[in-house]
């Protein structure tokens, strides 16, 4: 005897049980919670990425300020601590240092050498220099 290719009785799938309003609402709340958790995780990932980018930029600015500060050592001393004759830069206010450099560069303040040297610095470089010297913990002598 041959077996039929398709057994109709064994391929029958019963219809799902009717859902109650309570179970549907519970599933909606769960789906909403799941979506909120996924959104929070994505938001945390974006925030973490931004923090890493900012800290990397900050590290680059600090390295730039340290590198540019080598041009200042011959007159203002190592780490901006003058041995006399020139003002100490270490520990000064960041905004004050940046403004003084811009004044030299823009010709608002005259000096024997600084008005020429400062013309080679861009605003971001001046900000990096000011941040570098402001971060050094030393009371200014002048």
Coordinates of C-alpha atoms in Angstrom, one line a residue:
X1 CA 0.0 0.0 0.0
X2 CA 1.1 3.4 -0.8
X3 CA 1.3 6.2 1.7
X4 CA -0.3 9.5 0.6
X5 CA 2.2 12.4 0.0
X6 CA 0.3 14.8 2.2
X7 CA -1.5 13.8 5.3
X8 CA -4.2 16.4 5.8
X9 CA -4.9 15.6 9.4
X10 CA -1.2 15.9 10.5
X11 CA -0.7 19.3 8.7
X12 CA -3.6 20.9 10.6
X13 CA -2.4 23.8 12.9
X14 CA -4.9 24.9 15.5
X15 CA -5.7 28.6 15.6
X16 CA -4.0 30.5 18.5
X17 CA -6.0 31.1 21.6
X18 CA -7.7 34.4 21.7
X19 CA -5.7 37.1 23.5
X20 CA -7.1 39.0 26.4
X21 CA -6.9 42.7 26.8
X22 CA -4.7 42.3 29.8
X23 CA -2.1 40.1 28.1
X24 CA -2.0 42.5 25.1
X25 CA -1.4 45.5 27.4
X26 CA 1.3 43.6 29.3
X27 CA 3.0 42.8 26.0
X28 CA 2.8 46.4 24.9
X29 CA 4.4 47.6 28.2
X30 CA 7.2 45.0 27.8
X31 CA 7.8 46.1 24.2
X32 CA 7.8 49.7 25.4
X33 CA 10.3 48.9 28.1
X34 CA 12.4 46.9 25.7
X35 CA 12.4 49.9 23.3
X36 CA 13.3 52.3 26.1
X37 CA 16.2 50.1 27.2
X38 CA 17.5 49.8 23.6
X39 CA 17.2 53.6 23.1
X40 CA 19.0 54.2 26.4
X41 CA 21.8 51.9 25.4
X42 CA 22.2 53.7 22.1
X43 CA 22.1 57.1 23.8
X44 CA 24.8 55.9 26.3
X45 CA 26.9 54.7 23.4
X46 CA 26.7 58.0 21.6
X47 CA 27.5 59.9 24.9
X48 CA 30.5 57.6 25.5
X49 CA 31.7 58.2 21.9
X50 CA 31.4 62.0 22.4
X51 CA 33.4 61.8 25.7
X52 CA 36.2 59.8 24.1
X53 CA 36.3 62.3 21.2
X54 CA 36.4 65.3 23.6
X55 CA 39.1 63.7 25.8
X56 CA 41.2 62.8 22.7
X57 CA 40.8 66.4 21.5
X58 CA 41.8 67.7 24.9
X59 CA 44.9 65.4 24.9
X60 CA 45.8 66.7 21.5
X61 CA 45.4 70.3 22.7
X62 CA 47.6 69.6 25.8
X63 CA 50.3 68.0 23.6
X64 CA 50.1 71.0 21.2
X65 CA 50.5 73.5 24.0
X66 CA 53.4 71.6 25.5
X67 CA 55.1 71.4 22.1
X68 CA 54.5 75.1 21.3
X69 CA 55.8 76.1 24.8
X70 CA 59.3 75.1 23.9
X71 CA 59.6 78.4 21.9
X72 CA 59.0 80.3 25.1
X73 CA 61.6 78.7 27.3
X74 CA 64.6 80.8 26.2
X75 CA 63.0 84.0 27.6
X76 CA 60.4 82.9 30.0
X77 CA 62.2 79.9 31.5
X78 CA 61.6 76.2 31.6
X79 CA 57.9 75.5 32.2
X80 CA 57.3 79.2 32.0
X81 CA 59.0 79.9 35.4
X82 CA 61.2 82.9 34.7
X83 CA 64.6 83.4 36.5
X84 CA 64.1 87.2 36.2
X85 CA 63.9 89.9 33.6
X86 CA 60.8 88.4 31.9
X87 CA 57.4 87.6 33.5
X88 CA 56.6 84.1 34.7
X89 CA 53.9 82.5 32.6
X90 CA 53.3 79.4 34.8
X91 CA 50.2 79.6 36.9
X92 CA 48.8 82.7 35.3
X93 CA 45.1 82.9 34.3
X94 CA 44.4 81.2 31.0
X95 CA 42.2 84.0 29.6
X96 CA 44.8 86.6 30.6
X97 CA 47.6 84.8 28.9
X98 CA 45.6 84.3 25.7
X99 CA 44.5 87.9 25.6
X100 CA 48.1 89.2 26.1
X101 CA 49.3 87.0 23.2
X102 CA 46.5 88.2 20.9
X103 CA 47.3 91.8 21.9
X104 CA 50.9 91.3 20.9
X105 CA 49.9 89.6 17.7
X106 CA 47.3 92.2 16.7
X107 CA 49.6 95.1 17.5
X108 CA 47.6 96.4 20.5
X109 CA 50.6 95.8 22.8
X110 CA 54.2 96.6 21.8
X111 CA 57.3 94.8 22.9
X112 CA 60.8 94.2 21.6
X113 CA 60.3 90.6 20.4
X114 CA 56.8 89.3 21.4
X115 CA 54.9 91.3 18.8
X116 CA 56.9 89.5 16.1
X117 CA 56.9 86.1 17.7
X118 CA 53.1 86.1 18.4
X119 CA 52.3 86.7 14.7
X120 CA 53.2 83.1 14.0
X121 CA 50.4 81.7 16.2
X122 CA 46.8 81.0 15.3
X123 CA 44.0 81.4 17.8
X124 CA 43.8 77.7 18.6
X125 CA 47.6 77.6 19.2
X126 CA 47.4 80.6 21.4
X127 CA 44.6 78.9 23.4
X128 CA 46.7 75.7 23.7
X129 CA 49.7 77.7 24.9
X130 CA 47.6 79.6 27.5
X131 CA 46.0 76.4 28.7
X132 CA 49.5 74.8 29.0
X133 CA 51.0 77.6 31.1
X134 CA 47.8 78.0 33.2
X135 CA 47.8 74.3 34.1
X136 CA 51.4 74.5 35.6
X137 CA 51.0 75.0 39.3
X138 CA 53.4 77.9 40.1
X139 CA 52.7 81.3 41.6
X140 CA 53.6 84.0 39.2
X141 CA 56.5 86.1 40.3
X142 CA 55.4 89.1 38.3

